Structures are given as structure tokens and as C-alpha cells.
mmCIF file with all atom_site columns, C-alpha atoms and ligand atoms in Angstrom:
data_model
loop_
_atom_site.group_PDB
_atom_site.id
_atom_site.type_symbol
_atom_site.label_atom_id
_atom_site.label_alt_id
_atom_site.label_comp_id
_atom_site.label_asym_id
_atom_site.label_entity_id
_atom_site.label_seq_id
_atom_site.pdbx_PDB_ins_code
_atom_site.Cartn_x
_atom_site.Cartn_y
_atom_site.Cartn_z
_atom_site.occupancy
_atom_site.B_iso_or_equiv
_atom_site.pdbx_formal_charge
_atom_site.auth_seq_id
_atom_site.auth_comp_id
_atom_site.auth_asym_id
_atom_site.auth_atom_id
_atom_site.pdbx_PDB_model_num
ATOM   1   C  CA  . MET A 1 1   ? 127.294 102.383 75.072 1.00 0.00 ? 1   MET A CA  1
ATOM   2   C  CA  . THR A 1 2   ? 125.968 101.563 78.529 1.00 0.00 ? 2   THR A CA  1
ATOM   3   C  CA  . ALA A 1 3   ? 128.126 102.296 81.660 1.00 0.00 ? 3   ALA A CA  1
ATOM   4   C  CA  . GLU A 1 4   ? 129.134 98.548  81.781 1.00 0.00 ? 4   GLU A CA  1
ATOM   5   C  CA  . GLU A 1 5   ? 130.538 98.830  78.435 1.00 0.00 ? 5   GLU A CA  1
ATOM   6   C  CA  . THR A 1 6   ? 132.484 101.992 79.127 1.00 0.00 ? 6   THR A CA  1
ATOM   7   C  CA  . ARG A 1 7   ? 133.825 99.931  82.086 1.00 0.00 ? 7   ARG A CA  1
ATOM   8   C  CA  . THR A 1 8   ? 134.914 97.158  79.753 1.00 0.00 ? 8   THR A CA  1
ATOM   9   C  CA  . LEU A 1 9   ? 136.625 99.954  77.342 1.00 0.00 ? 9   LEU A CA  1
ATOM   10  C  CA  . GLY A 1 10  ? 138.544 100.963 80.552 1.00 0.00 ? 10  GLY A CA  1
ATOM   11  C  CA  . ALA A 1 11  ? 139.584 97.396  81.365 1.00 0.00 ? 11  ALA A CA  1
ATOM   12  C  CA  . ARG A 1 12  ? 140.553 96.873  77.743 1.00 0.00 ? 12  ARG A CA  1
ATOM   13  C  CA  . LEU A 1 13  ? 142.808 100.240 77.878 1.00 0.00 ? 13  LEU A CA  1
ATOM   14  C  CA  . SER A 1 14  ? 144.539 99.158  81.239 1.00 0.00 ? 14  SER A CA  1
ATOM   15  C  CA  . ALA A 1 15  ? 146.345 96.416  78.943 1.00 0.00 ? 15  ALA A CA  1
ATOM   16  C  CA  . LEU A 1 16  ? 148.122 99.287  77.061 1.00 0.00 ? 16  LEU A CA  1
ATOM   17  C  CA  . LEU A 1 17  ? 149.307 100.613 80.245 1.00 0.00 ? 17  LEU A CA  1
ATOM   18  C  CA  . GLY A 1 18  ? 152.182 100.460 82.581 1.00 0.00 ? 18  GLY A CA  1
ATOM   19  C  CA  . PRO A 1 19  ? 154.427 102.423 85.378 1.00 0.00 ? 19  PRO A CA  1
ATOM   20  C  CA  . GLY A 1 20  ? 154.979 105.903 83.980 1.00 0.00 ? 20  GLY A CA  1
ATOM   21  C  CA  . ASP A 1 21  ? 152.115 106.092 81.783 1.00 0.00 ? 21  ASP A CA  1
ATOM   22  C  CA  . LEU A 1 22  ? 149.686 109.450 82.275 1.00 0.00 ? 22  LEU A CA  1
ATOM   23  C  CA  . VAL A 1 23  ? 146.047 109.418 81.074 1.00 0.00 ? 23  VAL A CA  1
ATOM   24  C  CA  . VAL A 1 24  ? 144.137 112.562 80.807 1.00 0.00 ? 24  VAL A CA  1
ATOM   25  C  CA  . LEU A 1 25  ? 140.391 112.378 80.903 1.00 0.00 ? 25  LEU A CA  1
ATOM   26  C  CA  . SER A 1 26  ? 138.403 115.111 79.707 1.00 0.00 ? 26  SER A CA  1
ATOM   27  C  CA  . GLY A 1 27  ? 134.629 115.646 78.562 1.00 0.00 ? 27  GLY A CA  1
ATOM   28  C  CA  . PRO A 1 28  ? 131.617 117.289 80.649 1.00 0.00 ? 28  PRO A CA  1
ATOM   29  C  CA  . LEU A 1 29  ? 130.294 116.724 83.820 1.00 0.00 ? 29  LEU A CA  1
ATOM   30  C  CA  . GLY A 1 30  ? 128.597 113.159 84.165 1.00 0.00 ? 30  GLY A CA  1
ATOM   31  C  CA  . ALA A 1 31  ? 130.147 111.987 80.876 1.00 0.00 ? 31  ALA A CA  1
ATOM   32  C  CA  . GLY A 1 32  ? 131.753 108.954 82.309 1.00 0.00 ? 32  GLY A CA  1
ATOM   33  C  CA  . LYS A 1 33  ? 135.125 109.780 83.240 1.00 0.00 ? 33  LYS A CA  1
ATOM   34  C  CA  . THR A 1 34  ? 135.105 108.116 86.649 1.00 0.00 ? 34  THR A CA  1
ATOM   35  C  CA  . THR A 1 35  ? 133.211 104.999 85.167 1.00 0.00 ? 35  THR A CA  1
ATOM   36  C  CA  . LEU A 1 36  ? 135.976 104.563 82.724 1.00 0.00 ? 36  LEU A CA  1
ATOM   37  C  CA  . VAL A 1 37  ? 138.462 104.754 85.469 1.00 0.00 ? 37  VAL A CA  1
ATOM   38  C  CA  . GLN A 1 38  ? 136.501 102.069 87.381 1.00 0.00 ? 38  GLN A CA  1
ATOM   39  C  CA  . GLY A 1 39  ? 137.307 99.785  84.453 1.00 0.00 ? 39  GLY A CA  1
ATOM   40  C  CA  . LEU A 1 40  ? 140.980 100.683 84.247 1.00 0.00 ? 40  LEU A CA  1
ATOM   41  C  CA  . ALA A 1 41  ? 141.114 99.945  87.902 1.00 0.00 ? 41  ALA A CA  1
ATOM   42  C  CA  . GLU A 1 42  ? 139.479 96.442  87.329 1.00 0.00 ? 42  GLU A CA  1
ATOM   43  C  CA  . GLY A 1 43  ? 141.965 95.752  84.469 1.00 0.00 ? 43  GLY A CA  1
ATOM   44  C  CA  . LEU A 1 44  ? 144.950 96.729  86.587 1.00 0.00 ? 44  LEU A CA  1
ATOM   45  C  CA  . LYS A 1 45  ? 143.754 94.809  89.369 1.00 0.00 ? 45  LYS A CA  1
ATOM   46  C  CA  . VAL A 1 46  ? 144.164 97.574  92.104 1.00 0.00 ? 46  VAL A CA  1
ATOM   47  C  CA  . ARG A 1 47  ? 142.318 97.794  95.101 1.00 0.00 ? 47  ARG A CA  1
ATOM   48  C  CA  . GLY A 1 48  ? 139.105 99.899  94.942 1.00 0.00 ? 48  GLY A CA  1
ATOM   49  C  CA  . PRO A 1 49  ? 136.560 101.495 95.041 1.00 0.00 ? 49  PRO A CA  1
ATOM   50  C  CA  . ILE A 1 50  ? 136.993 104.262 92.636 1.00 0.00 ? 50  ILE A CA  1
ATOM   51  C  CA  . THR A 1 51  ? 134.967 106.946 93.398 1.00 0.00 ? 51  THR A CA  1
ATOM   52  C  CA  . SER A 1 52  ? 134.405 110.690 92.671 1.00 0.00 ? 52  SER A CA  1
ATOM   53  C  CA  . PRO A 1 53  ? 136.361 112.251 95.157 1.00 0.00 ? 53  PRO A CA  1
ATOM   54  C  CA  . THR A 1 54  ? 134.369 115.068 97.442 1.00 0.00 ? 54  THR A CA  1
ATOM   55  C  CA  . PHE A 1 55  ? 137.316 116.166 99.264 1.00 0.00 ? 55  PHE A CA  1
ATOM   56  C  CA  . VAL A 1 56  ? 140.210 113.947 98.451 1.00 0.00 ? 56  VAL A CA  1
ATOM   57  C  CA  . ILE A 1 57  ? 141.474 115.283 95.281 1.00 0.00 ? 57  ILE A CA  1
ATOM   58  C  CA  . ALA A 1 58  ? 144.276 112.355 94.513 1.00 0.00 ? 58  ALA A CA  1
ATOM   59  C  CA  . ARG A 1 59  ? 143.924 108.836 95.632 1.00 0.00 ? 59  ARG A CA  1
ATOM   60  C  CA  . VAL A 1 60  ? 146.411 105.909 95.493 1.00 0.00 ? 60  VAL A CA  1
ATOM   61  C  CA  . HIS A 1 61  ? 145.025 102.652 94.666 1.00 0.00 ? 61  HIS A CA  1
ATOM   62  C  CA  . PRO A 1 62  ? 147.736 100.157 95.160 1.00 0.00 ? 62  PRO A CA  1
ATOM   63  C  CA  . SER A 1 63  ? 147.927 97.015  93.282 1.00 0.00 ? 63  SER A CA  1
ATOM   64  C  CA  . LEU A 1 64  ? 146.514 93.646  94.360 1.00 0.00 ? 64  LEU A CA  1
ATOM   65  C  CA  . SER A 1 65  ? 148.753 91.722  91.830 1.00 0.00 ? 65  SER A CA  1
ATOM   66  C  CA  . GLY A 1 66  ? 152.292 93.111  91.947 1.00 0.00 ? 66  GLY A CA  1
ATOM   67  C  CA  . GLY A 1 67  ? 151.704 95.544  89.101 1.00 0.00 ? 67  GLY A CA  1
ATOM   68  C  CA  . PRO A 1 68  ? 151.954 99.368  89.258 1.00 0.00 ? 68  PRO A CA  1
ATOM   69  C  CA  . ALA A 1 69  ? 149.510 101.458 91.515 1.00 0.00 ? 69  ALA A CA  1
ATOM   70  C  CA  . LEU A 1 70  ? 146.685 103.473 89.992 1.00 0.00 ? 70  LEU A CA  1
ATOM   71  C  CA  . VAL A 1 71  ? 146.694 107.202 91.143 1.00 0.00 ? 71  VAL A CA  1
ATOM   72  C  CA  . HIS A 1 72  ? 143.368 108.641 90.352 1.00 0.00 ? 72  HIS A CA  1
ATOM   73  C  CA  . VAL A 1 73  ? 143.246 112.336 90.271 1.00 0.00 ? 73  VAL A CA  1
ATOM   74  C  CA  . ASP A 1 74  ? 139.956 114.627 89.997 1.00 0.00 ? 74  ASP A CA  1
ATOM   75  C  CA  . ALA A 1 75  ? 141.366 118.326 89.130 1.00 0.00 ? 75  ALA A CA  1
ATOM   76  C  CA  . TYR A 1 76  ? 137.815 119.532 88.808 1.00 0.00 ? 76  TYR A CA  1
ATOM   77  C  CA  . ARG A 1 77  ? 138.135 121.448 92.114 1.00 0.00 ? 77  ARG A CA  1
ATOM   78  C  CA  . LEU A 1 78  ? 141.636 122.539 91.688 1.00 0.00 ? 78  LEU A CA  1
ATOM   79  C  CA  . GLY A 1 79  ? 142.373 126.059 90.656 1.00 0.00 ? 79  GLY A CA  1
ATOM   80  C  CA  . GLY A 1 80  ? 145.609 125.599 88.767 1.00 0.00 ? 80  GLY A CA  1
ATOM   81  C  CA  . PHE A 1 81  ? 149.089 125.026 88.555 1.00 0.00 ? 81  PHE A CA  1
ATOM   82  C  CA  . PRO A 1 82  ? 150.276 125.845 92.131 1.00 0.00 ? 82  PRO A CA  1
ATOM   83  C  CA  . GLU A 1 83  ? 147.528 123.047 93.711 1.00 0.00 ? 83  GLU A CA  1
ATOM   84  C  CA  . VAL A 1 84  ? 148.786 120.552 90.934 1.00 0.00 ? 84  VAL A CA  1
ATOM   85  C  CA  . ASP A 1 85  ? 152.333 121.068 92.126 1.00 0.00 ? 85  ASP A CA  1
ATOM   86  C  CA  . ASP A 1 86  ? 151.073 120.420 95.677 1.00 0.00 ? 86  ASP A CA  1
ATOM   87  C  CA  . LEU A 1 87  ? 150.140 116.791 94.863 1.00 0.00 ? 87  LEU A CA  1
ATOM   88  C  CA  . ASP A 1 88  ? 153.657 116.045 94.197 1.00 0.00 ? 88  ASP A CA  1
ATOM   89  C  CA  . LEU A 1 89  ? 152.053 113.783 91.206 1.00 0.00 ? 89  LEU A CA  1
ATOM   90  C  CA  . ASP A 1 90  ? 155.576 113.786 89.667 1.00 0.00 ? 90  ASP A CA  1
ATOM   91  C  CA  . ALA A 1 91  ? 156.867 111.782 92.862 1.00 0.00 ? 91  ALA A CA  1
ATOM   92  C  CA  . SER A 1 92  ? 154.787 108.551 92.137 1.00 0.00 ? 92  SER A CA  1
ATOM   93  C  CA  . LEU A 1 93  ? 154.552 109.032 88.121 1.00 0.00 ? 93  LEU A CA  1
ATOM   94  C  CA  . GLU A 1 94  ? 157.189 106.964 87.389 1.00 0.00 ? 94  GLU A CA  1
ATOM   95  C  CA  . GLU A 1 95  ? 156.096 103.677 89.128 1.00 0.00 ? 95  GLU A CA  1
ATOM   96  C  CA  . SER A 1 96  ? 152.285 104.171 88.885 1.00 0.00 ? 96  SER A CA  1
ATOM   97  C  CA  . VAL A 1 97  ? 149.566 104.638 86.517 1.00 0.00 ? 97  VAL A CA  1
ATOM   98  C  CA  . THR A 1 98  ? 148.540 108.185 86.618 1.00 0.00 ? 98  THR A CA  1
ATOM   99  C  CA  . VAL A 1 99  ? 144.931 109.082 85.627 1.00 0.00 ? 99  VAL A CA  1
ATOM   100 C  CA  . VAL A 1 100 ? 143.453 112.658 85.917 1.00 0.00 ? 100 VAL A CA  1
ATOM   101 C  CA  . GLU A 1 101 ? 140.110 113.666 85.237 1.00 0.00 ? 101 GLU A CA  1
ATOM   102 C  CA  . TRP A 1 102 ? 139.651 117.232 84.380 1.00 0.00 ? 102 TRP A CA  1
ATOM   103 C  CA  . GLY A 1 103 ? 143.391 117.470 83.689 1.00 0.00 ? 103 GLY A CA  1
ATOM   104 C  CA  . GLU A 1 104 ? 143.561 119.116 80.355 1.00 0.00 ? 104 GLU A CA  1
ATOM   105 C  CA  . GLY A 1 105 ? 145.512 122.200 80.537 1.00 0.00 ? 105 GLY A CA  1
ATOM   106 C  CA  . LEU A 1 106 ? 146.901 121.220 84.159 1.00 0.00 ? 106 LEU A CA  1
ATOM   107 C  CA  . VAL A 1 107 ? 149.108 118.135 83.750 1.00 0.00 ? 107 VAL A CA  1
ATOM   108 C  CA  . GLU A 1 108 ? 150.746 118.055 80.559 1.00 0.00 ? 108 GLU A CA  1
ATOM   109 C  CA  . GLY A 1 109 ? 153.760 119.571 81.922 1.00 0.00 ? 109 GLY A CA  1
ATOM   110 C  CA  . LEU A 1 110 ? 154.220 116.158 84.019 1.00 0.00 ? 110 LEU A CA  1
ATOM   111 C  CA  . SER A 1 111 ? 155.220 113.864 81.170 1.00 0.00 ? 111 SER A CA  1
ATOM   112 C  CA  . GLU A 1 112 ? 156.196 114.554 77.226 1.00 0.00 ? 112 GLU A CA  1
ATOM   113 C  CA  . ASP A 1 113 ? 153.812 111.455 76.764 1.00 0.00 ? 113 ASP A CA  1
ATOM   114 C  CA  . ARG A 1 114 ? 150.227 111.052 77.567 1.00 0.00 ? 114 ARG A CA  1
ATOM   115 C  CA  . LEU A 1 115 ? 146.995 109.289 76.427 1.00 0.00 ? 115 LEU A CA  1
ATOM   116 C  CA  . GLU A 1 116 ? 144.308 111.488 75.979 1.00 0.00 ? 116 GLU A CA  1
ATOM   117 C  CA  . VAL A 1 117 ? 140.583 110.198 76.558 1.00 0.00 ? 117 VAL A CA  1
ATOM   118 C  CA  . HIS A 1 118 ? 137.734 112.448 75.642 1.00 0.00 ? 118 HIS A CA  1
ATOM   119 C  CA  . ILE A 1 119 ? 134.217 111.642 76.435 1.00 0.00 ? 119 ILE A CA  1
ATOM   120 C  CA  . GLU A 1 120 ? 131.265 113.086 75.226 1.00 0.00 ? 120 GLU A CA  1
ATOM   121 C  CA  . ARG A 1 121 ? 127.563 112.405 75.620 1.00 0.00 ? 121 ARG A CA  1
ATOM   122 C  CA  . GLY A 1 122 ? 125.368 111.655 72.583 1.00 0.00 ? 122 GLY A CA  1
ATOM   123 C  CA  . ALA A 1 123 ? 122.391 112.725 71.855 1.00 0.00 ? 123 ALA A CA  1
ATOM   124 C  CA  . GLU A 1 124 ? 120.297 109.790 73.920 1.00 0.00 ? 124 GLU A CA  1
ATOM   125 C  CA  . GLY A 1 125 ? 120.613 108.824 77.371 1.00 0.00 ? 125 GLY A CA  1
ATOM   126 C  CA  . GLU A 1 126 ? 123.226 106.458 77.398 1.00 0.00 ? 126 GLU A CA  1
ATOM   127 C  CA  . GLU A 1 127 ? 125.282 107.214 74.232 1.00 0.00 ? 127 GLU A CA  1
ATOM   128 C  CA  . ARG A 1 128 ? 128.822 108.183 74.759 1.00 0.00 ? 128 ARG A CA  1
ATOM   129 C  CA  . LEU A 1 129 ? 131.366 109.083 72.204 1.00 0.00 ? 129 LEU A CA  1
ATOM   130 C  CA  . VAL A 1 130 ? 134.718 108.278 73.168 1.00 0.00 ? 130 VAL A CA  1
ATOM   131 C  CA  . ARG A 1 131 ? 138.009 109.992 71.406 1.00 0.00 ? 131 ARG A CA  1
ATOM   132 C  CA  . LEU A 1 132 ? 141.694 108.445 72.161 1.00 0.00 ? 132 LEU A CA  1
ATOM   133 C  CA  . SER A 1 133 ? 144.674 109.825 71.335 1.00 0.00 ? 133 SER A CA  1
ATOM   134 C  CA  . GLY A 1 134 ? 148.179 109.457 72.234 1.00 0.00 ? 134 GLY A CA  1
ATOM   135 C  CA  . VAL A 1 135 ? 150.660 112.263 72.448 1.00 0.00 ? 135 VAL A CA  1
ATOM   136 C  CA  . GLY A 1 136 ? 154.471 111.855 72.608 1.00 0.00 ? 136 GLY A CA  1
ATOM   137 C  CA  . PRO A 1 137 ? 156.839 109.064 71.433 1.00 0.00 ? 137 PRO A CA  1
ATOM   138 C  CA  . ARG A 1 138 ? 155.565 106.618 74.194 1.00 0.00 ? 138 ARG A CA  1
ATOM   139 C  CA  . TRP A 1 139 ? 152.216 106.461 71.975 1.00 0.00 ? 139 TRP A CA  1
ATOM   140 C  CA  . SER A 1 140 ? 153.591 106.916 68.449 1.00 0.00 ? 140 SER A CA  1
ATOM   141 C  CA  . ALA A 1 141 ? 153.834 103.326 67.571 1.00 0.00 ? 141 ALA A CA  1
ATOM   142 C  CA  . VAL A 1 142 ? 150.609 102.254 69.449 1.00 0.00 ? 142 VAL A CA  1
ATOM   143 C  CA  . SER A 1 143 ? 147.399 101.383 67.690 1.00 0.00 ? 143 SER A CA  1
ATOM   144 C  CA  . LEU A 1 144 ? 144.508 102.779 69.638 1.00 0.00 ? 144 LEU A CA  1
ATOM   145 C  CA  . ALA A 1 145 ? 141.923 101.714 66.940 1.00 0.00 ? 145 ALA A CA  1
HETATM 146 N  N1  . ATP B 2 .   ? 127.856 104.872 78.437 1.00 0.00 ? 201 ATP B N1  1
HETATM 147 C  C1  . ATP B 2 .   ? 128.041 105.284 79.486 1.00 0.00 ? 201 ATP B C1  1
HETATM 148 N  N2  . ATP B 2 .   ? 129.176 105.428 79.942 1.00 0.00 ? 201 ATP B N2  1
HETATM 149 C  C2  . ATP B 2 .   ? 129.595 105.972 81.164 1.00 0.00 ? 201 ATP B C2  1
HETATM 150 N  N3  . ATP B 2 .   ? 128.620 106.303 82.135 1.00 0.00 ? 201 ATP B N3  1
HETATM 151 C  C3  . ATP B 2 .   ? 127.241 106.069 81.651 1.00 0.00 ? 201 ATP B C3  1
HETATM 152 C  C4  . ATP B 2 .   ? 126.864 105.533 80.375 1.00 0.00 ? 201 ATP B C4  1
HETATM 153 N  N4  . ATP B 2 .   ? 125.685 105.717 80.477 1.00 0.00 ? 201 ATP B N4  1
HETATM 154 C  C5  . ATP B 2 .   ? 125.206 106.180 81.348 1.00 0.00 ? 201 ATP B C5  1
HETATM 155 N  N5  . ATP B 2 .   ? 126.354 106.298 82.363 1.00 0.00 ? 201 ATP B N5  1
HETATM 156 C  C6  . ATP B 2 .   ? 125.932 106.972 83.638 1.00 0.00 ? 201 ATP B C6  1
HETATM 157 O  O1  . ATP B 2 .   ? 126.339 108.231 83.598 1.00 0.00 ? 201 ATP B O1  1
HETATM 158 C  C7  . ATP B 2 .   ? 127.282 108.649 84.761 1.00 0.00 ? 201 ATP B C7  1
HETATM 159 C  C8  . ATP B 2 .   ? 128.626 109.019 84.538 1.00 0.00 ? 201 ATP B C8  1
HETATM 160 O  O2  . ATP B 2 .   ? 129.341 109.276 85.773 1.00 0.00 ? 201 ATP B O2  1
HETATM 161 P  P1  . ATP B 2 .   ? 130.622 109.489 86.074 1.00 0.00 ? 201 ATP B P1  1
HETATM 162 O  O3  . ATP B 2 .   ? 130.789 109.841 87.380 1.00 0.00 ? 201 ATP B O3  1
HETATM 163 O  O4  . ATP B 2 .   ? 131.361 108.304 85.425 1.00 0.00 ? 201 ATP B O4  1
HETATM 164 O  O5  . ATP B 2 .   ? 130.938 110.874 85.108 1.00 0.00 ? 201 ATP B O5  1
HETATM 165 P  P2  . ATP B 2 .   ? 132.400 111.698 85.314 1.00 0.00 ? 201 ATP B P2  1
HETATM 166 O  O6  . ATP B 2 .   ? 132.735 112.136 83.676 1.00 0.00 ? 201 ATP B O6  1
HETATM 167 O  O7  . ATP B 2 .   ? 133.343 110.994 85.997 1.00 0.00 ? 201 ATP B O7  1
HETATM 168 O  O8  . ATP B 2 .   ? 131.718 113.019 85.987 1.00 0.00 ? 201 ATP B O8  1
HETATM 169 P  P3  . ATP B 2 .   ? 132.372 114.204 86.667 1.00 0.00 ? 201 ATP B P3  1
HETATM 170 O  O9  . ATP B 2 .   ? 132.869 115.184 85.806 1.00 0.00 ? 201 ATP B O9  1
HETATM 171 O  O10 . ATP B 2 .   ? 131.130 114.525 87.672 1.00 0.00 ? 201 ATP B O10 1
HETATM 172 O  O11 . ATP B 2 .   ? 133.625 113.577 87.511 1.00 0.00 ? 201 ATP B O11 1
HETATM 173 C  C9  . ATP B 2 .   ? 127.076 107.357 85.615 1.00 0.00 ? 201 ATP B C9  1
HETATM 174 O  O12 . ATP B 2 .   ? 125.804 107.609 86.420 1.00 0.00 ? 201 ATP B O12 1
HETATM 175 C  C10 . ATP B 2 .   ? 126.934 106.319 84.530 1.00 0.00 ? 201 ATP B C10 1
HETATM 176 O  O13 . ATP B 2 .   ? 126.144 105.148 85.223 1.00 0.00 ? 201 ATP B O13 1
HETATM 177 MG MG1 . MG  B 3 .   ? 134.149 112.034 87.842 1.00 0.00 ? 202 MG  B MG1 1
#
């Protein structure tokens, strides 16, 4: 899968997402997490650009189409719970789609429901393995195939 195809996957996934949803992205450095968020942003029609934050850890991308905003968080530099709490993600959670890179083990407390997306690099250059799993009642009846 190319980076463009990862973006397309993100755009397709965005069709499943609405206000209140939490997406937790995991996978090693350079796996394609931010690339997938770029696709989500396209699909959600929010204001870009989606970048890998250097200093800013959470960025709000307002909708251009009257839909929910995208809150993009990169928790890579966050040390743990106190810092996550400082971001006040719960304040925007209900009306936004919240997507957290490196959020595993940090943000599960925000919501009983979450969509987990794990991206692994394959053996060759652009190869990627993407695993989706929904947690909680919100996702129990949603087909992710
Ligand atoms: N199939 C693919 N899917 C996604 N990215 C790919 C793919 N093939 C190649 N790439 C390239 O790999 C890089 C992925 O970078 P990206 O910033 O999306 O990763 P990341 O998981 O967010 O990294 P970080 O952990 O540093 O945040 C990009 O340069 C992208 O062009
Ligand atoms: Mg990234």
C-alpha cells in the first residue's frame, strides 16, 4: 500500500466517524499514522494542513462543511497521565472527532468506546499492515472489514 492508499483508507474510515468518537493510532515511527490522519481530515472536510507537530501537541482542525472538528493529538512527547489531562481533551471530545497518535495506554480513560488503528511496516518499502479494532458498545455492531 502506498502513502496515497493509506490516505484513501483514512478517508474511507472517516465515513464511520462522528462527534464523540475517539481514534487511537499506534505503530512505530514512520509507520504512517499522520498519513492516515491526513486522509481522515480530507474525508471529514476539515481545515488543514495535518502535520506532525513539533511543539504543538494537540491541534483543532475546524470543519469546512458544518461537521465535527478534528482534534489531532500527537502524544509522542507526552510523558503520561498528568500531561494528557492538561490537554483537556474531554472538553472537546463530545463535539469533535479526536484522533491520538501514540495514544495507547494514555487516553483510554477518556471514553469507554474507541477505534484502535494499528499500523505496521511490512518487509518492503511501502508495505503496511493496518489492523482495526473497535472497543466498547459504540463499535460492537460496526463492521470494520
Ligand atoms: N503505505 C504507506 N502508508 C503510509 N505512509 C507511507 C506508506 N508508504 C510510504 N510511506 C511514507 O512513510 C512515511 C510515514 O510518515 P508518517 O508521518 O505518516 O508516520 P507516523 O506513523 O505518523 O510517524 P511518527 O511516529 O513519527 O508520528 C511518509 O513519509 C510516507 O510518505
Ligand atoms: Mg505522526
